[in-house]
mmCIF file of C-alpha atoms in Angstrom:
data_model
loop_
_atom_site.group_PDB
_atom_site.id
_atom_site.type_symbol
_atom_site.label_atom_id
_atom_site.label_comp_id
_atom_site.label_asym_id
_atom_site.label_seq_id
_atom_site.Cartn_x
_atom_site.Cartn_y
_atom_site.Cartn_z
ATOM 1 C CA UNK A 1 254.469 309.611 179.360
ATOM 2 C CA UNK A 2 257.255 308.847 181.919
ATOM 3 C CA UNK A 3 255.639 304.916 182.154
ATOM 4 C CA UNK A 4 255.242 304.572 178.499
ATOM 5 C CA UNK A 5 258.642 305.354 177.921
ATOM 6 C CA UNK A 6 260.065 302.800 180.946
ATOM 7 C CA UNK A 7 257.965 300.227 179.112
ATOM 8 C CA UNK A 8 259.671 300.891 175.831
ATOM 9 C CA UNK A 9 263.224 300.654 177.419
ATOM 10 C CA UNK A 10 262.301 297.923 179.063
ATOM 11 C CA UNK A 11 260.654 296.169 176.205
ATOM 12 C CA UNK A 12 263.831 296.460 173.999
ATOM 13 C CA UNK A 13 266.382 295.161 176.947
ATOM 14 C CA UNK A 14 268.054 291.978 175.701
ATOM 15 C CA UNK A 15 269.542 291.209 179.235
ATOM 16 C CA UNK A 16 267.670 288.799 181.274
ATOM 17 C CA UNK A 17 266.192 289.921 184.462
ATOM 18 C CA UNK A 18 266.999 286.806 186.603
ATOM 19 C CA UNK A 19 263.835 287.555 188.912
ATOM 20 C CA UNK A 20 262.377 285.391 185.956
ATOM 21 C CA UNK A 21 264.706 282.254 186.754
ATOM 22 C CA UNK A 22 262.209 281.807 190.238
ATOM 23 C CA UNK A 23 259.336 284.097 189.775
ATOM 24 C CA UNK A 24 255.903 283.192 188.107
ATOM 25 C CA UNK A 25 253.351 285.513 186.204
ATOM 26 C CA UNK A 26 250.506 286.639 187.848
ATOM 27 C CA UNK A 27 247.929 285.110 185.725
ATOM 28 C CA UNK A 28 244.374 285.119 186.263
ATOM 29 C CA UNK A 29 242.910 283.298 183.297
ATOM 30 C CA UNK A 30 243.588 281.995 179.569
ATOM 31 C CA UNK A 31 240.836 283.889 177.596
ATOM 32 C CA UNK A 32 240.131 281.003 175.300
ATOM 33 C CA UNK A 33 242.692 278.040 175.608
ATOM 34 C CA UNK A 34 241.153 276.347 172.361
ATOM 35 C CA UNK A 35 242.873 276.381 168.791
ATOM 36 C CA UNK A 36 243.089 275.736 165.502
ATOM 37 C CA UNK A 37 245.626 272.502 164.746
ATOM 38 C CA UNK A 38 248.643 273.216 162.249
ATOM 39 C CA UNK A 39 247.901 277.129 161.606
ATOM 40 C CA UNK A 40 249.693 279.519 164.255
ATOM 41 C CA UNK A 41 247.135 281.084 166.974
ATOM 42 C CA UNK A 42 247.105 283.231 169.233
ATOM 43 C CA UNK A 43 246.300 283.207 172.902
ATOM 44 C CA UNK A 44 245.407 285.538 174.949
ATOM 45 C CA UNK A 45 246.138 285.493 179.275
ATOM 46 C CA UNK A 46 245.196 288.091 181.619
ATOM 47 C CA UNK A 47 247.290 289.337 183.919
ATOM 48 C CA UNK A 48 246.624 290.657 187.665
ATOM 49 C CA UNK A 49 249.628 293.214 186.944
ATOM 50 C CA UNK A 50 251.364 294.824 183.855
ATOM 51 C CA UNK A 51 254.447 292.766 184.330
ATOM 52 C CA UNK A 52 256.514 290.502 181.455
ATOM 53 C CA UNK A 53 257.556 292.682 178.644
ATOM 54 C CA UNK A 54 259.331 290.072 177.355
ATOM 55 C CA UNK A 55 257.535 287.384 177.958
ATOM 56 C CA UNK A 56 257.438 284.126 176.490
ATOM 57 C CA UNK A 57 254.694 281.115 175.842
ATOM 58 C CA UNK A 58 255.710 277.462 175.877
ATOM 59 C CA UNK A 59 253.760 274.386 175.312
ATOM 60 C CA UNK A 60 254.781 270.749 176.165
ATOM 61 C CA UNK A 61 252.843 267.590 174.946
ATOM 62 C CA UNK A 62 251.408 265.008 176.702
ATOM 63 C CA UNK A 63 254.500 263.316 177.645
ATOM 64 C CA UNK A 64 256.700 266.671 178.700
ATOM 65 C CA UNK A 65 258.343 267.319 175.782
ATOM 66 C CA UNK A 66 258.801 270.903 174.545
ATOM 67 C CA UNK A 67 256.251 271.387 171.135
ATOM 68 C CA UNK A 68 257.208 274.894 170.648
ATOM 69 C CA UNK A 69 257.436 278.501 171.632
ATOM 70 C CA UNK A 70 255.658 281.901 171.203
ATOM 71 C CA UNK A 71 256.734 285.169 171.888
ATOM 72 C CA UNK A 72 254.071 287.482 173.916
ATOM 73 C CA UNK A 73 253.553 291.471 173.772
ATOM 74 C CA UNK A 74 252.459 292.769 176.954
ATOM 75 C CA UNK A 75 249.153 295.217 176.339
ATOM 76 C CA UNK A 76 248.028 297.527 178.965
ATOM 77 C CA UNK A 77 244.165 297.628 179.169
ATOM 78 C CA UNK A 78 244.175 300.459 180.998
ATOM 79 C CA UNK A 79 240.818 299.633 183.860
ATOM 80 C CA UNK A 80 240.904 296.388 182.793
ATOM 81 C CA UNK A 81 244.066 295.468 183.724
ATOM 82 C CA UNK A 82 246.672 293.917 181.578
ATOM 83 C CA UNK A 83 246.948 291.004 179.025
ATOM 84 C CA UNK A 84 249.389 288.842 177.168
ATOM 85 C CA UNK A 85 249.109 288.557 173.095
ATOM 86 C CA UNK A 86 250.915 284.920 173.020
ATOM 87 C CA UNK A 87 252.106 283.997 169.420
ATOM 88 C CA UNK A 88 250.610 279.904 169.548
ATOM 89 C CA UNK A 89 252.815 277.927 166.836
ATOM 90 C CA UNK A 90 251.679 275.769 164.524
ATOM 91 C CA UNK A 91 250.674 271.852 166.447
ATOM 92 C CA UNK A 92 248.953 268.824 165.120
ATOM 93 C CA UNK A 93 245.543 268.295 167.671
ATOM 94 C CA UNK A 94 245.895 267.413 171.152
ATOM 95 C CA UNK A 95 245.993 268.766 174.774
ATOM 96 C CA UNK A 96 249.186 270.692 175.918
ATOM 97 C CA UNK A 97 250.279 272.152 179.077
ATOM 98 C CA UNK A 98 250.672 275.774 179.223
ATOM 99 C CA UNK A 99 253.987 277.242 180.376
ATOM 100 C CA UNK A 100 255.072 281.166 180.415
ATOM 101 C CA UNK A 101 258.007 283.033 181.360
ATOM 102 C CA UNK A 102 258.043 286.234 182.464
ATOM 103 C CA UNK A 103 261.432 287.101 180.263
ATOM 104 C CA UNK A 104 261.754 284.559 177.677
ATOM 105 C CA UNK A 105 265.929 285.514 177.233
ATOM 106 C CA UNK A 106 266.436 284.093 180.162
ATOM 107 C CA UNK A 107 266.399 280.512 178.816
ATOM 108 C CA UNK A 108 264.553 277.319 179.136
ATOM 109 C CA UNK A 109 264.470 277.504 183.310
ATOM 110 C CA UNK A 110 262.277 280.440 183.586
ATOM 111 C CA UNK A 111 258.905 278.700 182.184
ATOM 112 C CA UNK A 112 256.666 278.180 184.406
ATOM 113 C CA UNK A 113 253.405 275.914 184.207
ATOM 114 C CA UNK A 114 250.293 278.036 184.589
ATOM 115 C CA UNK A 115 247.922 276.466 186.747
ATOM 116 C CA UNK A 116 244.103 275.904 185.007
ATOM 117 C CA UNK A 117 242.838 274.659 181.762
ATOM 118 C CA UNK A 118 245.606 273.165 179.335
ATOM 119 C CA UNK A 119 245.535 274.448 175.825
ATOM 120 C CA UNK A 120 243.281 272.197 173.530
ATOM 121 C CA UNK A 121 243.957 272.419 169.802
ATOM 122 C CA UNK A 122 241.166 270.970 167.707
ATOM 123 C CA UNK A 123 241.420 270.121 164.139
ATOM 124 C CA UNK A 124 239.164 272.432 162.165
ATOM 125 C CA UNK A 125 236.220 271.737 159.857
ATOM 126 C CA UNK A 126 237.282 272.139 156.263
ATOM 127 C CA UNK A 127 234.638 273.851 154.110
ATOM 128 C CA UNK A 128 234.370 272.921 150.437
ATOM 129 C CA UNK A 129 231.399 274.569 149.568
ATOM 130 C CA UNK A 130 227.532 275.457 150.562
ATOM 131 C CA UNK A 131 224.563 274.665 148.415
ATOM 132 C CA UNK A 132 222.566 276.645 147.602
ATOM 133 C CA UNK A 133 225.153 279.559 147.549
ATOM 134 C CA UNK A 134 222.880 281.959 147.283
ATOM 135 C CA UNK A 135 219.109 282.997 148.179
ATOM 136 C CA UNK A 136 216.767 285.579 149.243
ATOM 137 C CA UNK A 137 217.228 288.537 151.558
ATOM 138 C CA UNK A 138 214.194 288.714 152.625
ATOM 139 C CA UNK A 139 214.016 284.856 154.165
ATOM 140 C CA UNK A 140 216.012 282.716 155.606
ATOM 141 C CA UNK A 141 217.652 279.541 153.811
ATOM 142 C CA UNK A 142 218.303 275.659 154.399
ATOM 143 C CA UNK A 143 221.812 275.383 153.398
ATOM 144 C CA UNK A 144 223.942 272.047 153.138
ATOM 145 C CA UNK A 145 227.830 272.179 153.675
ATOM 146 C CA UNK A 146 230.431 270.103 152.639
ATOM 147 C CA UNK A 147 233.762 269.053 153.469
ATOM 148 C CA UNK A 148 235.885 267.099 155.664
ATOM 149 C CA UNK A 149 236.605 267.022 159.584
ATOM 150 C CA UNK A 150 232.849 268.014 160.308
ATOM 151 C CA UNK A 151 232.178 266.233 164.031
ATOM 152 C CA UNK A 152 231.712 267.115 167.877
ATOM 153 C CA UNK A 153 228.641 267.582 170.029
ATOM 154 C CA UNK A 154 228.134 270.989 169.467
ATOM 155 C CA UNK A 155 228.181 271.951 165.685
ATOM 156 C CA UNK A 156 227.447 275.617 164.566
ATOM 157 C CA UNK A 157 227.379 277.662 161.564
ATOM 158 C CA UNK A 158 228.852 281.174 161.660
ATOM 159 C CA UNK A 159 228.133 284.256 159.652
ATOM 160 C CA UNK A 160 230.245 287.267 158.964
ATOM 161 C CA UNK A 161 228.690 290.428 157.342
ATOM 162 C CA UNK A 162 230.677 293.158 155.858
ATOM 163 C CA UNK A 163 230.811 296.415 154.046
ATOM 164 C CA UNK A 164 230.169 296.667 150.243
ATOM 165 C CA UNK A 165 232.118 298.734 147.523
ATOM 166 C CA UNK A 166 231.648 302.682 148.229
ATOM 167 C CA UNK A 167 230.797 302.766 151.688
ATOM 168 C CA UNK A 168 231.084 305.582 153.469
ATOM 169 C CA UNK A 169 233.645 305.777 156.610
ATOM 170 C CA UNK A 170 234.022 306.274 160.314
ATOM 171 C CA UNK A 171 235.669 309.364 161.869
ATOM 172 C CA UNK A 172 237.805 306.061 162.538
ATOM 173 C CA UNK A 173 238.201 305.117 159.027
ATOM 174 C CA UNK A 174 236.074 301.701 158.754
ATOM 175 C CA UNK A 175 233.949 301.722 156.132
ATOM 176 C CA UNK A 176 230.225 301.609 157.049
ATOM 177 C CA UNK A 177 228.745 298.197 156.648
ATOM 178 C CA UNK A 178 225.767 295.955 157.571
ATOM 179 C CA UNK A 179 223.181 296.521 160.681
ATOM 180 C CA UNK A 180 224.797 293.341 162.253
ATOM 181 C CA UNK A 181 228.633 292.165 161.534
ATOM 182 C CA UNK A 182 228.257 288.566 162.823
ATOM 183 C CA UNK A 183 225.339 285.665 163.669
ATOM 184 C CA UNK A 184 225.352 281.952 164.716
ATOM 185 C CA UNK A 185 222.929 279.801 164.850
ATOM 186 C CA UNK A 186 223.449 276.032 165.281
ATOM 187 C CA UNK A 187 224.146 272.993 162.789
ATOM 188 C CA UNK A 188 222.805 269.805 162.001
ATOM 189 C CA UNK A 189 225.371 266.881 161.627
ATOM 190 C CA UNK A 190 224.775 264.719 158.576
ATOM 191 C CA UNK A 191 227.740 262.820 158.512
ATOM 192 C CA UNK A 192 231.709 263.197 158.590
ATOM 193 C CA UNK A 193 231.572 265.725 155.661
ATOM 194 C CA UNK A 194 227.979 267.207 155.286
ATOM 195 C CA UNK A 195 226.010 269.420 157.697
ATOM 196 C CA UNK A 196 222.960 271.736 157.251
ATOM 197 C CA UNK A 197 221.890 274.747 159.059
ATOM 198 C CA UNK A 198 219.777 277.647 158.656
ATOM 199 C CA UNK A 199 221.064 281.213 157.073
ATOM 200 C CA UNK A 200 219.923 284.729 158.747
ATOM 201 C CA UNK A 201 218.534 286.709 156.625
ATOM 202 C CA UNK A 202 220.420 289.949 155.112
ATOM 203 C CA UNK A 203 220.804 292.403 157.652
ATOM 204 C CA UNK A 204 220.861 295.449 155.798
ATOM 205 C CA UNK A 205 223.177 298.700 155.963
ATOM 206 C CA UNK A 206 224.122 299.903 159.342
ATOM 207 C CA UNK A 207 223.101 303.785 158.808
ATOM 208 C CA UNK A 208 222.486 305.829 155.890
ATOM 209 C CA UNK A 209 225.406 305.597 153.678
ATOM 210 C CA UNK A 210 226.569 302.389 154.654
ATOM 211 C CA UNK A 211 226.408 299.358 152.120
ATOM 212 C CA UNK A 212 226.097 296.184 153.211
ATOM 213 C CA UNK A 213 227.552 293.561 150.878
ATOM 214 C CA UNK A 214 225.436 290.745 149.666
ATOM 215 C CA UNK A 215 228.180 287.985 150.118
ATOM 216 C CA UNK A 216 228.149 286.733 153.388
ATOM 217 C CA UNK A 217 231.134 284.630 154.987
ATOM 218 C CA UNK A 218 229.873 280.876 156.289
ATOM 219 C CA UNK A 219 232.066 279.061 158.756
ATOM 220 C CA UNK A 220 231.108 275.448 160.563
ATOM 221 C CA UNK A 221 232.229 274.864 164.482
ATOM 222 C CA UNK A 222 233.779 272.412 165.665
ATOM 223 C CA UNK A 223 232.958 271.374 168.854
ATOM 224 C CA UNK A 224 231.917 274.960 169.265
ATOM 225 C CA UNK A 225 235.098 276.490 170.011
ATOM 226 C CA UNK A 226 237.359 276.010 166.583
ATOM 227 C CA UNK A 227 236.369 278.186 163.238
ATOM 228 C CA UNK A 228 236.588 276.996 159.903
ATOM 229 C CA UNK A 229 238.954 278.440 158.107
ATOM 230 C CA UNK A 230 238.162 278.241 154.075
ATOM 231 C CA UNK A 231 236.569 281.652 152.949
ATOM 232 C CA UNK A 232 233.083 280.018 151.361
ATOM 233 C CA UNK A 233 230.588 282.658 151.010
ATOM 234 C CA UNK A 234 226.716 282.921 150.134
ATOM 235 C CA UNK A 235 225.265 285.534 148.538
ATOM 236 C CA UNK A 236 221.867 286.992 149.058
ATOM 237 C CA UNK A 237 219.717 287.516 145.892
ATOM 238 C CA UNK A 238 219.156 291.977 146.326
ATOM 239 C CA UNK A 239 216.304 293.641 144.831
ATOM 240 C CA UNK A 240 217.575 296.893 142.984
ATOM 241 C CA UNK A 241 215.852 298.399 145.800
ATOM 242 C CA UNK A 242 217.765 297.248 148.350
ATOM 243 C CA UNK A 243 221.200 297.886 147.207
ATOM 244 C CA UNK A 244 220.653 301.283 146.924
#
């Protein structure tokens, strides 16, 4: 209780701690250093030691100039160590260099460049539509999506299952939903705006009183590390049988 409380005081100090002004964070990675262009992100680093309550993120284009700033929370992950939730802001695509302070109130001086990857932001695919947008449960189906931005060497479709109308819950409070919550399985390039891939086929509910919903989220990869963003959906075809 006594540390939770020095991280709250020490979380809501608006005085810099000049340590900062010298002193670098002890990072150990960038979880994923790949994001979405012109939509804020966030990035996550992991830390050897729960230090930088206040910590900031910084990025800087190719040429050193400052693109903008992120504040970070500082989570404890208890055995596995500790990690920085880095607001990303909004950046056209390119390849920045990542800079953190360990108290961002102490001004532009106490950034410091982490050493490994840069950050990569990748412009998205932009889903239109999917055709057919719906089919069987029982089989799989050839879909065809269209759009804009589709490219890269490694093209994927994503799919995102969820819980229907009147499931029951969790001692948690999440509703009960499908048997599996997500599935990829890679894509076919046609050209700059079409691309085909293969659905799964419906999963079913989880347990009994779960519902699985019939409309299933698609997203296309780019480069297999950037997420469409659009919310196109197909829907499987249920048998009364089924939905029950």
């Amino acid at each position: 209780m006594l540390h939770f409380l020095c991280l709250v005081i020490i979380a809501g100090a608006s005085a810099c701690n000049p340590k900062w002004n010298s002193q670098v964070l002890p990072v150990s990675s960038v979880d994923w250093p790949w994001l979405a262009a012109n939509v804020n992100g966030t990035l996550a680093v992991e830390l050897k030691d729960l230090v930088g309550e206040n910590a900031g993120l910084l990025l800087k284009d190719s040429s050193g100039a400052g693109a903008g700033k992120g504040d970070c929370k500082l989570v404890d992950k208890g055995f596995w160590g500790a990690e920085l939730q880095c607001e990303a802001p909004a950046l056209d695509a390119g390849v920045y260099s990542l800079f953190l302070s360990g108290d961002r109130t102490c001004g532009d001086t106490s950034y410091k460049k982490v050493d490994g990857p840069n950050v990569t932001i990748i412009e998205p695919a932009r889903v239109a539509g999917v055709t057919p947008a719906h089919g069987p449960a029982t089989s799989q189906t050839k879909i065809t999506l269209q759009g804009t931005h589709f490219g890269g060497e490694r093209l994927s479709c994503v799919f995102d299952f969820f819980a229907g109308p009147g499931a029951k819950k969790t001692a948690a409070g999440n509703p009960m939903g499908c048997s599996t919550t997500i599935a990829k399985y890679g894509a076919k390039l046609v050209n700059g705006t079409h691309a085909t891939c293969t659905t799964p086929r419906w999963p079913g509910p989880e347990a009994a009183g779960a519902v699985c919903s019939p409309k299933m989220l698609v997203r296309l990869t780019n480069e297999g590390h950037v997420r469409s963003l659009e919310p196109v959906f197909f829907t499987f075809d249920l048998e009364s049988t089924l939905i029950v």
